Amino acid sequence: GAVVSQHPSRVICKSGTSVKIECRSLDFQATTMFWYRQFPKQSLMLMATSNEGSKATYEQGVEKDKFLINHASLTLSTLTVTSAHPEDSSFYICSPHPAGTDTQYFGPGTRLTVL
Amino acid sequence: AQTVTQSQPEMSVQEAETVTLSCTYDTSESDYYLFWYKQPPSRQMILVIRQEAYKQQNATENRFSVNFQKAAKSFSLKISDSQLGDAAMYFCAYRSARGGSEKLVFGKGTKLTVNP
């Protein structure tokens, strides 16, 4: 099966700092990348969709200047949480989607804790 | 906009027994996909089963099967011969078949406990 990695798996940072999360598709090319956020005991909520080489499309209520998404290559996408605050503490999951398929994969997630 | 509703926040089942998780959805589209995902304590999302809306036959994967009722917009998951490893959060999800709309819409999830 397809392999997706996320790094780091867990990060603790101070309020006001920025955190970068990497998502890599190790054995396939992802033309589309979805980024989800999951608060404790809640469902996955889509934050944004990005296509390789294009600007990301953000869901309503998600601040594009706070959650910077870069999808510069077909195997790597990054999510940067800028000026993180405690309310940004959550579980972030990437989901790469190969072109021409109806298959969607998920990364193992990154737990962000902002103190 | 499409919505997915899972009306059972928690369910429990005895090991080796059968349990059914409910899911309903709302859409105006005729062509779409439906999924059940499992999220164990590790938080890794695992695809359990998928159903194409244009197929009348219910999907099955070993001990997992669905009851897809398109007219009623219902998509329940049946787990037979439940095992301790089936304990997890289960999410029902919808995805449009329209090109450029591959995002998944998730229900709120059902926490399944399997009792030994």
Coordinates of C-alpha atoms in Angstrom, one line a residue:
Chain A
G1 CA 0.0 0.0 0.0
A2 CA 0.9 3.6 -0.4
V3 CA 3.2 5.1 2.3
V4 CA 2.7 8.6 3.7
S5 CA 4.9 10.2 6.3
Q6 CA 4.4 13.2 8.4
H7 CA 7.1 15.0 10.4
P8 CA 7.2 15.7 13.2
S9 CA 4.7 13.2 14.8
R10 CA 4.5 15.4 17.9
V11 CA 5.6 18.9 18.6
I12 CA 5.3 21.2 21.6
C13 CA 6.0 24.9 21.1
K14 CA 5.6 28.2 22.9
S15 CA 2.8 30.6 22.1
G16 CA 3.8 33.0 19.3
T17 CA 6.2 30.7 17.6
S18 CA 5.8 29.1 14.2
V19 CA 5.7 25.3 13.5
K20 CA 6.2 23.6 10.2
I21 CA 4.7 20.2 9.5
E22 CA 5.9 18.1 6.5
C23 CA 3.9 15.6 4.6
R24 CA 5.6 13.3 2.1
S25 CA 4.1 10.7 -0.2
L26 CA 7.0 8.1 -0.4
D27 CA 5.9 5.9 -3.3
F28 CA 3.5 7.9 -5.3
Q29 CA 2.9 11.4 -6.6
A30 CA 0.2 13.5 -5.1
T31 CA -1.2 16.2 -7.3
T32 CA -3.7 17.2 -4.7
M33 CA -3.1 17.5 -0.9
F34 CA -5.8 17.8 1.7
W35 CA -5.0 19.1 5.2
Y36 CA -7.3 18.2 8.0
R37 CA -7.5 19.2 11.7
Q38 CA -8.9 17.0 14.4
F39 CA -9.7 18.3 17.8
P40 CA -10.0 15.8 20.7
K41 CA -12.9 13.5 20.4
Q42 CA -14.1 15.2 17.3
S43 CA -14.1 14.5 13.6
L44 CA -11.7 15.5 10.9
M45 CA -12.3 19.0 9.5
L46 CA -10.9 20.0 6.2
M47 CA -8.7 23.0 6.4
A48 CA -7.5 23.5 2.9
T49 CA -6.9 21.8 -0.5
S50 CA -3.8 22.4 -2.5
N51 CA -2.7 21.4 -5.9
E52 CA 0.9 21.0 -6.8
G53 CA 2.3 24.4 -7.9
S54 CA -0.8 26.3 -7.1
K55 CA -2.1 28.3 -4.2
A56 CA -4.1 26.4 -1.7
T57 CA -7.9 26.8 -1.3
Y58 CA -9.0 27.3 2.2
E59 CA -12.2 26.3 3.8
Q60 CA -14.5 28.9 5.3
G61 CA -13.2 30.1 8.7
V62 CA -9.6 28.9 8.2
E63 CA -7.1 31.8 8.1
K64 CA -4.9 31.5 5.1
D65 CA -2.3 33.8 6.6
K66 CA -2.1 31.7 9.8
F67 CA -2.0 28.3 8.1
L68 CA 0.5 28.5 5.3
I69 CA 0.5 25.6 2.9
N70 CA 3.2 24.9 0.4
H71 CA 2.8 22.2 -2.2
A72 CA 5.9 22.8 -4.3
S73 CA 6.4 19.2 -5.4
L74 CA 4.4 16.1 -6.1
T75 CA 5.8 14.3 -3.1
L76 CA 6.0 17.0 -0.5
S77 CA 3.6 19.5 1.1
T78 CA 4.1 21.6 4.2
L79 CA 1.7 23.2 6.6
T80 CA 3.1 26.1 8.7
V81 CA 1.2 27.3 11.7
T82 CA 2.3 30.8 12.2
S83 CA 2.3 32.6 15.5
A84 CA 0.7 29.6 17.2
H85 CA -1.6 30.0 20.1
P86 CA -3.0 27.4 22.5
E87 CA -6.3 27.2 20.6
D88 CA -4.2 25.9 17.6
S89 CA -3.4 22.8 19.6
S90 CA -4.8 19.9 17.7
F91 CA -4.0 16.9 15.6
Y92 CA -3.1 17.7 12.0
I93 CA -3.5 15.1 9.3
C94 CA -2.4 15.3 5.7
S95 CA -4.1 13.4 2.9
P96 CA -2.4 13.1 -0.4
H97 CA -4.4 12.2 -3.5
P98 CA -2.8 10.7 -6.6
A99 CA -4.0 12.1 -9.9
G100 CA -6.4 9.9 -11.9
T101 CA -7.4 7.7 -9.0
D102 CA -10.2 7.8 -6.6
T103 CA -8.0 6.7 -3.8
Q104 CA -7.1 8.9 -0.9
Y105 CA -4.4 8.2 1.6
F106 CA -3.7 9.6 5.1
G107 CA -0.6 10.5 6.9
P108 CA -0.1 9.3 10.5
G109 CA -0.8 12.8 11.8
T110 CA 1.0 15.4 13.9
R111 CA 0.0 16.3 17.4
L112 CA 0.6 20.0 18.0
T113 CA 0.6 21.4 21.6
V114 CA 1.0 25.1 22.0
L115 CA 1.9 26.2 25.6
Chain B
A1 CA -23.4 21.3 0.8
Q2 CA -23.2 17.7 1.6
T3 CA -23.5 16.5 5.2
V4 CA -22.9 13.2 6.9
T5 CA -24.6 12.2 10.2
Q6 CA -23.6 9.5 12.5
S7 CA -26.3 9.4 15.2
Q8 CA -24.5 6.9 17.6
P9 CA -21.6 8.6 19.5
E10 CA -20.8 5.3 21.1
M11 CA -21.5 1.7 20.6
S12 CA -20.4 -1.5 22.3
V13 CA -20.4 -5.1 21.3
Q14 CA -19.4 -8.4 22.8
E15 CA -16.5 -10.2 21.2
A16 CA -17.6 -12.5 18.4
E17 CA -21.0 -10.7 18.1
T18 CA -22.3 -8.5 15.3
V19 CA -22.7 -4.7 15.5
T20 CA -24.2 -2.2 13.1
L21 CA -23.1 1.4 12.9
S22 CA -25.4 3.9 11.4
C23 CA -24.7 6.7 8.9
T24 CA -27.0 8.9 6.9
Y25 CA -26.0 11.6 4.4
D26 CA -27.6 14.4 2.5
T27 CA -26.7 15.3 -1.1
S28 CA -28.3 16.4 -4.3
E29 CA -25.8 14.6 -6.4
S30 CA -26.5 11.2 -8.0
D31 CA -22.9 10.0 -8.3
Y32 CA -20.7 9.8 -5.3
Y33 CA -18.6 7.6 -3.1
L34 CA -19.2 6.5 0.5
F35 CA -16.6 5.3 2.9
W36 CA -16.1 3.9 6.3
Y37 CA -12.8 4.7 8.0
K38 CA -11.4 3.3 11.2
Q39 CA -9.3 5.4 13.5
P40 CA -7.6 3.3 16.3
P41 CA -5.9 4.9 19.2
S42 CA -2.8 5.4 17.0
R43 CA -4.9 8.0 15.1
Q44 CA -3.9 6.6 11.8
M45 CA -6.9 6.6 9.4
I46 CA -7.6 3.2 7.9
L47 CA -10.0 2.6 5.1
V48 CA -12.4 -0.1 6.0
I49 CA -14.8 -0.2 3.1
R50 CA -16.0 1.9 0.2
Q51 CA -19.2 2.0 -1.9
E52 CA -19.8 3.6 -5.3
A53 CA -23.3 5.1 -5.5
Y54 CA -23.9 3.7 -8.9
K55 CA -23.5 0.2 -7.7
Q56 CA -26.6 -1.5 -6.3
Q57 CA -24.7 -4.3 -4.7
N58 CA -23.5 -3.7 -1.2
A59 CA -19.8 -3.8 -0.7
T60 CA -18.2 -6.4 1.5
E61 CA -14.7 -6.8 2.9
N62 CA -14.3 -10.0 4.9
R63 CA -16.1 -9.3 8.2
F64 CA -17.2 -5.9 7.2
S65 CA -20.2 -5.2 5.0
V66 CA -22.5 -2.3 4.3
N67 CA -26.2 -1.8 3.8
F68 CA -26.4 1.0 1.2
Q69 CA -29.9 2.4 0.7
K70 CA -29.5 5.1 -1.9
A71 CA -33.1 6.4 -1.8
A72 CA -33.0 6.6 1.9
K73 CA -29.5 8.1 1.8
S74 CA -28.4 5.5 4.4
F75 CA -25.0 3.7 4.6
S76 CA -24.7 1.5 7.6
L77 CA -21.6 -0.7 8.5
K78 CA -22.0 -4.2 9.8
I79 CA -19.1 -5.8 11.6
S80 CA -19.5 -9.5 12.1
D81 CA -17.6 -11.7 14.5
S82 CA -16.3 -8.6 16.3
Q83 CA -12.7 -8.8 17.5
L84 CA -10.9 -6.8 20.2
G85 CA -8.9 -5.1 17.4
D86 CA -12.0 -3.7 16.0
A87 CA -12.2 -1.2 18.9
A88 CA -11.8 2.2 17.4
M89 CA -13.5 5.4 16.2
Y90 CA -15.4 4.8 13.0
F91 CA -16.1 7.6 10.6
C92 CA -18.5 7.6 7.7
A93 CA -17.4 9.8 4.8
Y94 CA -18.9 11.1 1.6
R95 CA -17.0 12.2 -1.5
S96 CA -18.5 13.6 -4.7
A97 CA -17.7 11.8 -8.0
R98 CA -17.6 15.2 -9.7
G99 CA -14.1 16.0 -11.0
G100 CA -12.2 18.5 -8.9
S101 CA -14.2 17.7 -5.8
E102 CA -12.2 14.9 -4.2
K103 CA -12.5 16.2 -0.6
L104 CA -14.0 14.0 2.0
V105 CA -16.9 15.1 4.2
F106 CA -16.8 13.2 7.5
G107 CA -19.5 12.4 10.1
K108 CA -18.7 13.0 13.7
G109 CA -17.8 9.4 14.4
T110 CA -18.9 6.5 16.5
K111 CA -16.7 5.1 19.2
L112 CA -16.8 1.3 19.2
T113 CA -15.9 -0.7 22.3
V114 CA -15.5 -4.4 22.0
N115 CA -16.0 -6.3 25.3
P116 CA -14.1 -9.5 25.9

